[in-house]
PDB file of C-alpha atoms and ligand atoms in Angstrom:
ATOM      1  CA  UNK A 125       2.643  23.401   6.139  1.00  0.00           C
ATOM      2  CA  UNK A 126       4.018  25.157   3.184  1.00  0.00           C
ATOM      3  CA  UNK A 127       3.064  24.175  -0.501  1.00  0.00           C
ATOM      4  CA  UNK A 128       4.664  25.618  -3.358  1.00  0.00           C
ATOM      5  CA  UNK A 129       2.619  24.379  -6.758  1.00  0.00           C
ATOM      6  CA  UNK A 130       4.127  24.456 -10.011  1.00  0.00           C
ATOM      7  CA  UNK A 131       2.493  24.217 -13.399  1.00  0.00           C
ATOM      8  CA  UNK A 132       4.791  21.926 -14.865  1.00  0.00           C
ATOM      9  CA  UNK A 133       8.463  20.591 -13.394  1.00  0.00           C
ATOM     10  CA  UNK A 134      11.077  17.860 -14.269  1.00  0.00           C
ATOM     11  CA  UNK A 135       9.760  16.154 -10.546  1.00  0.00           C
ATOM     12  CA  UNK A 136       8.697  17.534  -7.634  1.00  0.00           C
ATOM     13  CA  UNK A 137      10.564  14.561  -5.345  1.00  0.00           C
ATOM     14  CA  UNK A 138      13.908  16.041  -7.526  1.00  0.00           C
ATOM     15  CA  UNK A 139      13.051  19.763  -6.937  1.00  0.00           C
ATOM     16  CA  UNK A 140      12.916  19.285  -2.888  1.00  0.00           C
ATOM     17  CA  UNK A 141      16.274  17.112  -3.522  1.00  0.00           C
ATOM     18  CA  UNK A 142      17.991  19.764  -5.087  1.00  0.00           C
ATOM     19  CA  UNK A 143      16.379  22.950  -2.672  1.00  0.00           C
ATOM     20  CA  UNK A 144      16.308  20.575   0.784  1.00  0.00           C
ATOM     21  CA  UNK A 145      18.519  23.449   2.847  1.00  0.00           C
ATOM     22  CA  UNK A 146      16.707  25.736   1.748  1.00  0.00           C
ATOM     23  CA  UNK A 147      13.380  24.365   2.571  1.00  0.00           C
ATOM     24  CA  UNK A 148      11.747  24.208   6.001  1.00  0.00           C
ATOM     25  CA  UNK A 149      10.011  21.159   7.344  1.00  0.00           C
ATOM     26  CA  UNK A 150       6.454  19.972   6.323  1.00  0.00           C
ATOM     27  CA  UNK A 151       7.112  21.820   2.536  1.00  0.00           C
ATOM     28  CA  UNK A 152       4.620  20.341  -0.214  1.00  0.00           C
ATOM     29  CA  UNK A 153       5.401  20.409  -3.931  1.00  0.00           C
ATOM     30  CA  UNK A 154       2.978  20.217  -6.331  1.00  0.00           C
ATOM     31  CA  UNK A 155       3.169  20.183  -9.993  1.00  0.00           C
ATOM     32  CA  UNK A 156       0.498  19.825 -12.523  1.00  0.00           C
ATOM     33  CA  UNK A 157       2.786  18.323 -14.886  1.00  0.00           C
ATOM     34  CA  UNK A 158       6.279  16.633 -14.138  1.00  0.00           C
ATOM     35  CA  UNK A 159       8.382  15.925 -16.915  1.00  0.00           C
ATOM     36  CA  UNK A 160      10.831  13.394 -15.947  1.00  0.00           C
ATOM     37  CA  UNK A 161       8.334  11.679 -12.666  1.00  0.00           C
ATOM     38  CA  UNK A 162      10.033   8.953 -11.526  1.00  0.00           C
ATOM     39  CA  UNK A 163       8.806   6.068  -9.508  1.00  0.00           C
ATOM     40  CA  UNK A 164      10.611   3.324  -7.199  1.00  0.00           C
ATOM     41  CA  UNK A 165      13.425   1.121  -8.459  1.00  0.00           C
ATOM     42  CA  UNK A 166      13.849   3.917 -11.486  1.00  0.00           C
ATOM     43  CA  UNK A 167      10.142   3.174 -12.922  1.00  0.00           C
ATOM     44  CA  UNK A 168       8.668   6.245 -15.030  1.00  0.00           C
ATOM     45  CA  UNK A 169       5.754   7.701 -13.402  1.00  0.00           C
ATOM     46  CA  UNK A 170       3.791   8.830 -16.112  1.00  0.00           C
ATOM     47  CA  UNK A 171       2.787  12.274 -14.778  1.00  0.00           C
ATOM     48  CA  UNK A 172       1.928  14.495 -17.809  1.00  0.00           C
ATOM     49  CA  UNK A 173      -1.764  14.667 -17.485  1.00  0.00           C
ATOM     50  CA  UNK A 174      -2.652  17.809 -15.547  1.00  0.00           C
ATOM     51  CA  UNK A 175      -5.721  15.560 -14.124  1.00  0.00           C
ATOM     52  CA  UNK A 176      -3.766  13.494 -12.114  1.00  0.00           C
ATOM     53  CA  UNK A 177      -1.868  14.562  -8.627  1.00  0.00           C
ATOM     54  CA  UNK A 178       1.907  14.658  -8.039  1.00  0.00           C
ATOM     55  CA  UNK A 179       3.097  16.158  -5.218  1.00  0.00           C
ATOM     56  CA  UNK A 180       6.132  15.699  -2.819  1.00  0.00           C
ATOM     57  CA  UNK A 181       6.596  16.242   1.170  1.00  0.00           C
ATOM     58  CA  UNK A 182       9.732  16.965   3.067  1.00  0.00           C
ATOM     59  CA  UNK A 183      10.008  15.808   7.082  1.00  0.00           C
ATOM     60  CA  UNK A 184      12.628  16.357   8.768  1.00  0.00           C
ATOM     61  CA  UNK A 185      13.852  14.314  11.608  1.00  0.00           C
ATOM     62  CA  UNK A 186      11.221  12.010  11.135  1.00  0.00           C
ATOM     63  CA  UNK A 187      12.341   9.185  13.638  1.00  0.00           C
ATOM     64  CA  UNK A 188       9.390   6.473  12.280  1.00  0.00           C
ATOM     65  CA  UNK A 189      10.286   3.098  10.487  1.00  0.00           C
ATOM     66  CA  UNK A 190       8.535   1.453   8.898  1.00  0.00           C
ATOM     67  CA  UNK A 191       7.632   5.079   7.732  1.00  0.00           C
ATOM     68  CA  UNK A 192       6.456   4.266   3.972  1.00  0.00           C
ATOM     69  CA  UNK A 193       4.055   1.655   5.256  1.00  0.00           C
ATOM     70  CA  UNK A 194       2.403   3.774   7.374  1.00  0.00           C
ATOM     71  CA  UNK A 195       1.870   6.700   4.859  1.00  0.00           C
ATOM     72  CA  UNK A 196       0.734   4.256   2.811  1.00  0.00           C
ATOM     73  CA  UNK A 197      -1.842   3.457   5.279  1.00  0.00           C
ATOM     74  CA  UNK A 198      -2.720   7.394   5.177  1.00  0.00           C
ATOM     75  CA  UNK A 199      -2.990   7.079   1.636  1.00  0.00           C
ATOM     76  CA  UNK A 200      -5.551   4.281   1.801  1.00  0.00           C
ATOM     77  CA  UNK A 201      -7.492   5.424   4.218  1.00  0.00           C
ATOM     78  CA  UNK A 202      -7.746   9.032   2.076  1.00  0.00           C
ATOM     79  CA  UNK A 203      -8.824   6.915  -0.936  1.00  0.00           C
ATOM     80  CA  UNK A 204     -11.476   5.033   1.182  1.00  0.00           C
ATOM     81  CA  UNK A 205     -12.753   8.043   3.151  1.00  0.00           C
ATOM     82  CA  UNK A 206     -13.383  10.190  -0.401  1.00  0.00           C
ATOM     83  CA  UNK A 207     -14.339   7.609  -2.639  1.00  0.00           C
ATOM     84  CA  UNK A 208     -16.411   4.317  -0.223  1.00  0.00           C
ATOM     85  CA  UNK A 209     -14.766   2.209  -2.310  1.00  0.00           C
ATOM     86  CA  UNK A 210     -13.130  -1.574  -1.421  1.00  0.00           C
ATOM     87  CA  UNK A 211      -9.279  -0.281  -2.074  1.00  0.00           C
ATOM     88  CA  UNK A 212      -6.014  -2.605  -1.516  1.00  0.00           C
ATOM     89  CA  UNK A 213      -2.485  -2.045  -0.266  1.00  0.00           C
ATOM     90  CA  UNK A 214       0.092  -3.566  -2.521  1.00  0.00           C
ATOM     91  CA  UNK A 215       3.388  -4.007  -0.051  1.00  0.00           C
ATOM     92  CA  UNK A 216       5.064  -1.993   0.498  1.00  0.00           C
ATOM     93  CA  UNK A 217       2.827   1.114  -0.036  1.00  0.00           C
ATOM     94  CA  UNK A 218       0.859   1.367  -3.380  1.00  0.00           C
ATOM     95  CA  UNK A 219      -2.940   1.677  -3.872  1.00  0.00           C
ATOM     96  CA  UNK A 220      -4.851  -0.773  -6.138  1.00  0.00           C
ATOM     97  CA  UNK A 221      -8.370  -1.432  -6.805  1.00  0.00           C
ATOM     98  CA  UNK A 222      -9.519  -4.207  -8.668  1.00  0.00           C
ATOM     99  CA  UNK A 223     -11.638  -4.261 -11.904  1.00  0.00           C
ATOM    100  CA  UNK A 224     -11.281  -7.150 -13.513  1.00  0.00           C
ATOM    101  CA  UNK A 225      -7.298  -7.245 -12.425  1.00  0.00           C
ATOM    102  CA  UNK A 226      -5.221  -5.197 -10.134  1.00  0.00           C
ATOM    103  CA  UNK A 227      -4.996  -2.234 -11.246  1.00  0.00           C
ATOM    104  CA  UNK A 228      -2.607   0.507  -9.327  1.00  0.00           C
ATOM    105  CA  UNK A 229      -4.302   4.083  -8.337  1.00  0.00           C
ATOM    106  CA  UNK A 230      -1.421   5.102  -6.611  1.00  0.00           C
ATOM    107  CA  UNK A 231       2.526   4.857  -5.816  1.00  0.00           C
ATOM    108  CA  UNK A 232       4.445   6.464  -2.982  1.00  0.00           C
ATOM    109  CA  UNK A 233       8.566   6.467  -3.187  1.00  0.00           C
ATOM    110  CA  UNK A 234      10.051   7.380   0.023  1.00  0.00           C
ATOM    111  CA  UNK A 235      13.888   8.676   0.073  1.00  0.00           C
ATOM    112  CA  UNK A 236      15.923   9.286   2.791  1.00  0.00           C
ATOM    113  CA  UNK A 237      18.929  12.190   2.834  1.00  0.00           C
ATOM    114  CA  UNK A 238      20.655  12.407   5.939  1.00  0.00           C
ATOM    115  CA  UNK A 239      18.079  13.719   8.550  1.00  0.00           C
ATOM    116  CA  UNK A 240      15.334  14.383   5.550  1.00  0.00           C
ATOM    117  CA  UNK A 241      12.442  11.837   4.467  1.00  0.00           C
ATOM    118  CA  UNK A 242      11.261  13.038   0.881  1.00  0.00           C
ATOM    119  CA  UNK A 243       7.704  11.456   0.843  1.00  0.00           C
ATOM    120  CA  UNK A 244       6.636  11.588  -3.064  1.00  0.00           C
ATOM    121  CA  UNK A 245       3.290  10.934  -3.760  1.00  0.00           C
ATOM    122  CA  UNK A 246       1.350  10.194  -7.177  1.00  0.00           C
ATOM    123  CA  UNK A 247      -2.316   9.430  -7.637  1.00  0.00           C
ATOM    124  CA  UNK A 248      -4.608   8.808 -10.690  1.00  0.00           C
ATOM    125  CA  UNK A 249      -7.202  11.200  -9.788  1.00  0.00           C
ATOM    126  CA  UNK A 250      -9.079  12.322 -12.767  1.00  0.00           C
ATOM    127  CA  UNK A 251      -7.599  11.066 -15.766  1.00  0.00           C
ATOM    128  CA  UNK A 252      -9.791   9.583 -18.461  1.00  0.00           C
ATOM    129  CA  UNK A 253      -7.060   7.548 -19.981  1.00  0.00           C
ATOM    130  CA  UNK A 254      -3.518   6.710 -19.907  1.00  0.00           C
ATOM    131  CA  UNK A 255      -0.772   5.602 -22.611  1.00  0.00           C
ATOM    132  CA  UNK A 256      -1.690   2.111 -24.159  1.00  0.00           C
ATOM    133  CA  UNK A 257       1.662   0.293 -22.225  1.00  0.00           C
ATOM    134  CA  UNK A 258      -0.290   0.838 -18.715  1.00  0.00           C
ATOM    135  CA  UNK A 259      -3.452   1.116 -19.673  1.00  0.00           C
ATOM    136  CA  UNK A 260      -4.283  -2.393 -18.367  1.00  0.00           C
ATOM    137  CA  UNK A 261      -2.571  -1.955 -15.153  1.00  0.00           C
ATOM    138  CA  UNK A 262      -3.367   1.812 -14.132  1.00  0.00           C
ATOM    139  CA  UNK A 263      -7.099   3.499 -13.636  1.00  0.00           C
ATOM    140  CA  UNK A 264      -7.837   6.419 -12.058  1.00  0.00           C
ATOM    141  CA  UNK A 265     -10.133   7.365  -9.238  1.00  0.00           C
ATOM    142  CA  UNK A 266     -12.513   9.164 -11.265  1.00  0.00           C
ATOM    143  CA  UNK A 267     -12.684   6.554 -14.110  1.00  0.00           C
ATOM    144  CA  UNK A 268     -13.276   3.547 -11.481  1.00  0.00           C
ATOM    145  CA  UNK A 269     -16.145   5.279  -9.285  1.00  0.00           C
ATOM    146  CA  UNK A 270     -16.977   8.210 -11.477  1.00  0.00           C
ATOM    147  CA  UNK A 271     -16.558  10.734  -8.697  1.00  0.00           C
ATOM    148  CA  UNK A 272     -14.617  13.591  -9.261  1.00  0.00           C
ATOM    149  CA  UNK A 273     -12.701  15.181  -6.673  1.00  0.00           C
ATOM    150  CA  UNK A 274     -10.304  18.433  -6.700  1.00  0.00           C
ATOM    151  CA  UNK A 275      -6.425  18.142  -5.831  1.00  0.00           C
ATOM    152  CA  UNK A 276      -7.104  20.522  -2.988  1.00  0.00           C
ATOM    153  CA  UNK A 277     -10.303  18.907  -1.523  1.00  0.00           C
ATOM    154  CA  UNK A 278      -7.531  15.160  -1.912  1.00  0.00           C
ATOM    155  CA  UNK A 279      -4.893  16.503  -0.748  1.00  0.00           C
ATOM    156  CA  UNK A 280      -6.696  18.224   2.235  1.00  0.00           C
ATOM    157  CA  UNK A 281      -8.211  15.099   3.986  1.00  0.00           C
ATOM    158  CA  UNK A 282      -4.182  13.263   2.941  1.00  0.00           C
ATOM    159  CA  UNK A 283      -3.255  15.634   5.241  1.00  0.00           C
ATOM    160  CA  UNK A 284      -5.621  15.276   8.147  1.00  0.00           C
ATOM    161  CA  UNK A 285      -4.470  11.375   8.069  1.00  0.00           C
ATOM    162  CA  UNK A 286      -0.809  12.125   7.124  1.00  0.00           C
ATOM    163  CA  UNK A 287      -0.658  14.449  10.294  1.00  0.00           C
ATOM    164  CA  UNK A 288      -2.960  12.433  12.460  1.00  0.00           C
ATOM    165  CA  UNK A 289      -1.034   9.150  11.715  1.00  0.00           C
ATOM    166  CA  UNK A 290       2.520  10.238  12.742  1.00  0.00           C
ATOM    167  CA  UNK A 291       1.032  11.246  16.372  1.00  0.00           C
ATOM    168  CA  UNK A 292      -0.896   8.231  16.254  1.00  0.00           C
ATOM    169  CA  UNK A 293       2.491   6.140  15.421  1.00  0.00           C
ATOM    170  CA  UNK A 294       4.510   8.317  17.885  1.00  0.00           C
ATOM    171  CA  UNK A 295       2.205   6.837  20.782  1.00  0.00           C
ATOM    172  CA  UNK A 296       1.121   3.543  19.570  1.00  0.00           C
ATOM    173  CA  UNK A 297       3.129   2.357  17.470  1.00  0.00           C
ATOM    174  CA  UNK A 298       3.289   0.275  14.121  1.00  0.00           C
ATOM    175  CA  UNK A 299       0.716  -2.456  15.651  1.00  0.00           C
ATOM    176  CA  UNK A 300      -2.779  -0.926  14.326  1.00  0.00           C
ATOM    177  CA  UNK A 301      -1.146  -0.063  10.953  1.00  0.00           C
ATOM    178  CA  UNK A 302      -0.131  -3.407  10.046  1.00  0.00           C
ATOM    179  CA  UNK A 303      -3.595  -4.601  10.972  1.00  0.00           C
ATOM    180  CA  UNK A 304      -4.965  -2.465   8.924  1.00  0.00           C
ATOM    181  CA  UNK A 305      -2.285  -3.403   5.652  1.00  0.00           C
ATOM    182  CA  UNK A 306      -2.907  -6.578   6.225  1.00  0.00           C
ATOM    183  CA  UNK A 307      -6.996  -6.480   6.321  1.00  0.00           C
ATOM    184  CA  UNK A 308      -6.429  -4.965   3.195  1.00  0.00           C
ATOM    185  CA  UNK A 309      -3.273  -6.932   1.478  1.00  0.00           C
ATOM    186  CA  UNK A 310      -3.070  -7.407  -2.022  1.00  0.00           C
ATOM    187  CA  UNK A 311      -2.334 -10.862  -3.199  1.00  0.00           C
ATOM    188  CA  UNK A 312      -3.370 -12.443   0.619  1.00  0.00           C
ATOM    189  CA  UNK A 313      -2.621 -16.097   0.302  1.00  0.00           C
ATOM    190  CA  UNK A 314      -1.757 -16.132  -3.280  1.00  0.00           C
ATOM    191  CA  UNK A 315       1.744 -16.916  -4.927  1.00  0.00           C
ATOM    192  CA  UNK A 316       3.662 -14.382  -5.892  1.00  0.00           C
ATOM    193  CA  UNK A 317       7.727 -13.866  -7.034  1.00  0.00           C
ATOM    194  CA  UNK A 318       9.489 -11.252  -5.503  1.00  0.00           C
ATOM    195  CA  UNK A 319      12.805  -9.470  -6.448  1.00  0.00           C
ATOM    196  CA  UNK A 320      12.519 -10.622 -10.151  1.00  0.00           C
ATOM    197  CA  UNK A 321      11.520 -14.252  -9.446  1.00  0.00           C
ATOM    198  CA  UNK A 322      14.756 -14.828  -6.511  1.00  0.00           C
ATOM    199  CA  UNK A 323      11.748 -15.536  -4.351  1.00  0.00           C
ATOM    200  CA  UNK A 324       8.200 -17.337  -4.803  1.00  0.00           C
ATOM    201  CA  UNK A 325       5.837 -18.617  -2.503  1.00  0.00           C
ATOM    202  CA  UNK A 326       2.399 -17.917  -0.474  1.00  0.00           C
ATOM    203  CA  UNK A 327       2.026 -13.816   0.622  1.00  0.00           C
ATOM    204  CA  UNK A 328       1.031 -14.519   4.262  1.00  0.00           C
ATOM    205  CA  UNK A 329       1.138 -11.180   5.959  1.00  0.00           C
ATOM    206  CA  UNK A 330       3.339  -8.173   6.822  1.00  0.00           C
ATOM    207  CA  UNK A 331       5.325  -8.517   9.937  1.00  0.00           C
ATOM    208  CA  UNK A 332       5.666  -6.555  13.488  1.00  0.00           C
ATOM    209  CA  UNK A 333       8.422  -5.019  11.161  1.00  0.00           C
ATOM    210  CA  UNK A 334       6.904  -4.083   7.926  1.00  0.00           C
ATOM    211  CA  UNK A 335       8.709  -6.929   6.490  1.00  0.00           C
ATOM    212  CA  UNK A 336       6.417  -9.286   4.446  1.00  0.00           C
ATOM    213  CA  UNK A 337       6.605 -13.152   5.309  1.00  0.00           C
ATOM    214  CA  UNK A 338       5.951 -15.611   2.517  1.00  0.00           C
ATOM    215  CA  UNK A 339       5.604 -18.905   2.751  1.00  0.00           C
ATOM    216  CA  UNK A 340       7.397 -21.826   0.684  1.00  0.00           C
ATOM    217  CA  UNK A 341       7.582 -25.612   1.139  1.00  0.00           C
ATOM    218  CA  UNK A 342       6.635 -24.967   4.413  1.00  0.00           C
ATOM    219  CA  UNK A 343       9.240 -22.725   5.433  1.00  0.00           C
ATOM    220  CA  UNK A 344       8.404 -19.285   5.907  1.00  0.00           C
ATOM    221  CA  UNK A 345      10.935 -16.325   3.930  1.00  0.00           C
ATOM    222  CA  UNK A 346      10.914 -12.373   5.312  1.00  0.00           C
ATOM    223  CA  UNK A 347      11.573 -10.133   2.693  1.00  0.00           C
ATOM    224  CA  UNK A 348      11.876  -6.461   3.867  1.00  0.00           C
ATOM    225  CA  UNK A 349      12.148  -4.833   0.765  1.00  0.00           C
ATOM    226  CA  UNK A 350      11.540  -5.440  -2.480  1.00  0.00           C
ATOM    227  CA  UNK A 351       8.859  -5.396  -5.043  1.00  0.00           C
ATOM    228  CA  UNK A 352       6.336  -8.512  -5.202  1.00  0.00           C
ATOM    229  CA  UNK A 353       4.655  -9.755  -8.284  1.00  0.00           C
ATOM    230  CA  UNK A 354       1.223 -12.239  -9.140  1.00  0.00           C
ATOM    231  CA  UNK A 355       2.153 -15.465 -10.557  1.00  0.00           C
ATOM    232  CA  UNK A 356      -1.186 -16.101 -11.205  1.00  0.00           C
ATOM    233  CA  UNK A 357      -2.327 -13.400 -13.818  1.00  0.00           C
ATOM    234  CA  UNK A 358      -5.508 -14.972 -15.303  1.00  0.00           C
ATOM    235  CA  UNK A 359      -6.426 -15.693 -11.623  1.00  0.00           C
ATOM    236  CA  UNK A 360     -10.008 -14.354 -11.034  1.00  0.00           C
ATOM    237  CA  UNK A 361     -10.464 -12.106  -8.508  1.00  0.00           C
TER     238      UNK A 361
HETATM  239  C1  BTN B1346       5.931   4.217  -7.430  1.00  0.00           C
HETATM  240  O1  BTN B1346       4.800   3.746  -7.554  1.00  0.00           O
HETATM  241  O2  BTN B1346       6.938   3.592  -7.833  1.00  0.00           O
HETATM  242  C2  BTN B1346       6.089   5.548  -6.762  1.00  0.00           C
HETATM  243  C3  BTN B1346       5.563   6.668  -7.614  1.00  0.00           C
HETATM  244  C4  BTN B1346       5.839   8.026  -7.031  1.00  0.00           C
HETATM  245  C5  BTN B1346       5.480   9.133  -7.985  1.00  0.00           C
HETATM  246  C6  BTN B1346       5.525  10.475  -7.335  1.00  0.00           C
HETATM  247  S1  BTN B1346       4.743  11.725  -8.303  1.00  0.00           S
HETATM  248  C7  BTN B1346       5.363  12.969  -7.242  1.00  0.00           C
HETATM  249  C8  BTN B1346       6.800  12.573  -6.897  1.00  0.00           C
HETATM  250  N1  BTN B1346       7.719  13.038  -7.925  1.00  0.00           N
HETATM  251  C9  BTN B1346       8.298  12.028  -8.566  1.00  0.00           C
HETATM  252  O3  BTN B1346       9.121  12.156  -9.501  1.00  0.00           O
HETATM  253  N2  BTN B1346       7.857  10.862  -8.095  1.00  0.00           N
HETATM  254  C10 BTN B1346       6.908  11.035  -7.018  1.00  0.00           C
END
């Protein structure tokens, strides 16, 4: 694997974008700062605190689907490997813990050009605070366990799951993963909306196709993509 680290660029998932010929398989961007992070659906990712970690990866002729649910799965199992702490998967493929509420650790957009699969990956690792507008809905790693760990020594063990998943997928298939999403689902049995409120109904599980199957007058709906929301936001957890 190759990483190239910047201090500070307009988005690492937009640098591989615009060098992707040029760059050979398995490259890592890193930036300490991005200016103009970006998350899924057009979201801001608010990346300009050095303490937390952006970073992107490119695979090429990655033949894996549902491929952002299983990195996801990486990602999770990184968090709970380095921190012992009860984490949850938000479908499709962010991190959340909860303190008090949900509150998202980290994000993962996946793109697809051609043959390429631009894996971009942001964590709150160490920050000690973020802007007031996400303040109640983002915490970082360090501020919920009070660990501190390095970007290398995170990104490190990613990597040992990253790698170890995609064999693991390539023999077995998608099977363990979605046990393991759905052990770990956020908003299990609880009504959500999805797509901006065009669906509502009971979460029951993610599918034998990453899709997620919610359930509503008795009738269950697959969604397989999307973004989900809790209807129930003074719901104790
Ligand atoms: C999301 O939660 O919507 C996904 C967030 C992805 C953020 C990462 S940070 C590194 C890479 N560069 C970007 O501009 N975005 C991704």
């Amino acid at each position: 694997m190759k990483l190239i680290w910047f201090n500070s660029i307009d988005s690492t998932q937009d640098y591989i974008k615009s060098h992707i010929k040029e760059l050979m398989d398995d490259t890592c961007v890193l930036a300490n700062v991005q200016t103009k992070g970006r998350g899924r659906y057009g979201h801001v990712w608010f990346s300009s605190l050095e303490e937390g970690l952006y970073f992107s990866i490119l695979k090429k002729n990655l033949h894996i689907e549902p491929f952002s649910l299983v990195v996801g799965v990486s990602l999770f199992k990184t968090i709970k490997t380095l921190y012992g702490i009860r984490a949850f998967i938000k479908w499709p493929n962010d991190i959340y813990v909860l303190l008090e509420k949900p509150r998202k650790v980290a994000g993962i957009l996946v793109e697809k050009i051609k043959e390429n699969t631009i894996i971009g990956i942001g964590v709150n690792l160490n920050q000690e605070d973020f802007p007031q507008d996400i303040s109640d809905r983002a915490i970082s790693l360090k501020l919920f366990t009070g660990i501190y760990i390095s970007k290398q020594h995170f990104l490190t063990t990613f990597f040992d799951f990253f790698y170890q998943d995609i064999d693991y997928f390539n023999s077995h298939g998608f099977e363990d993963f979605r046990n393991i999403i759905n052990d770990n689902l956020l908003y299990k049995n609880k009504l959500i909306t999805a797509n901006d409120g065009k669906v509502s109904g009971i979460l029951k599980e993610v599918d034998k196709d990453g899709s997620i199957v919610i359930e509503k007058d008795n009738r269950l709906i697959s969604l397989n993509a999307g973004e989900i929301e809790s209807m129930m936001p003074k719901e104790t957890w």
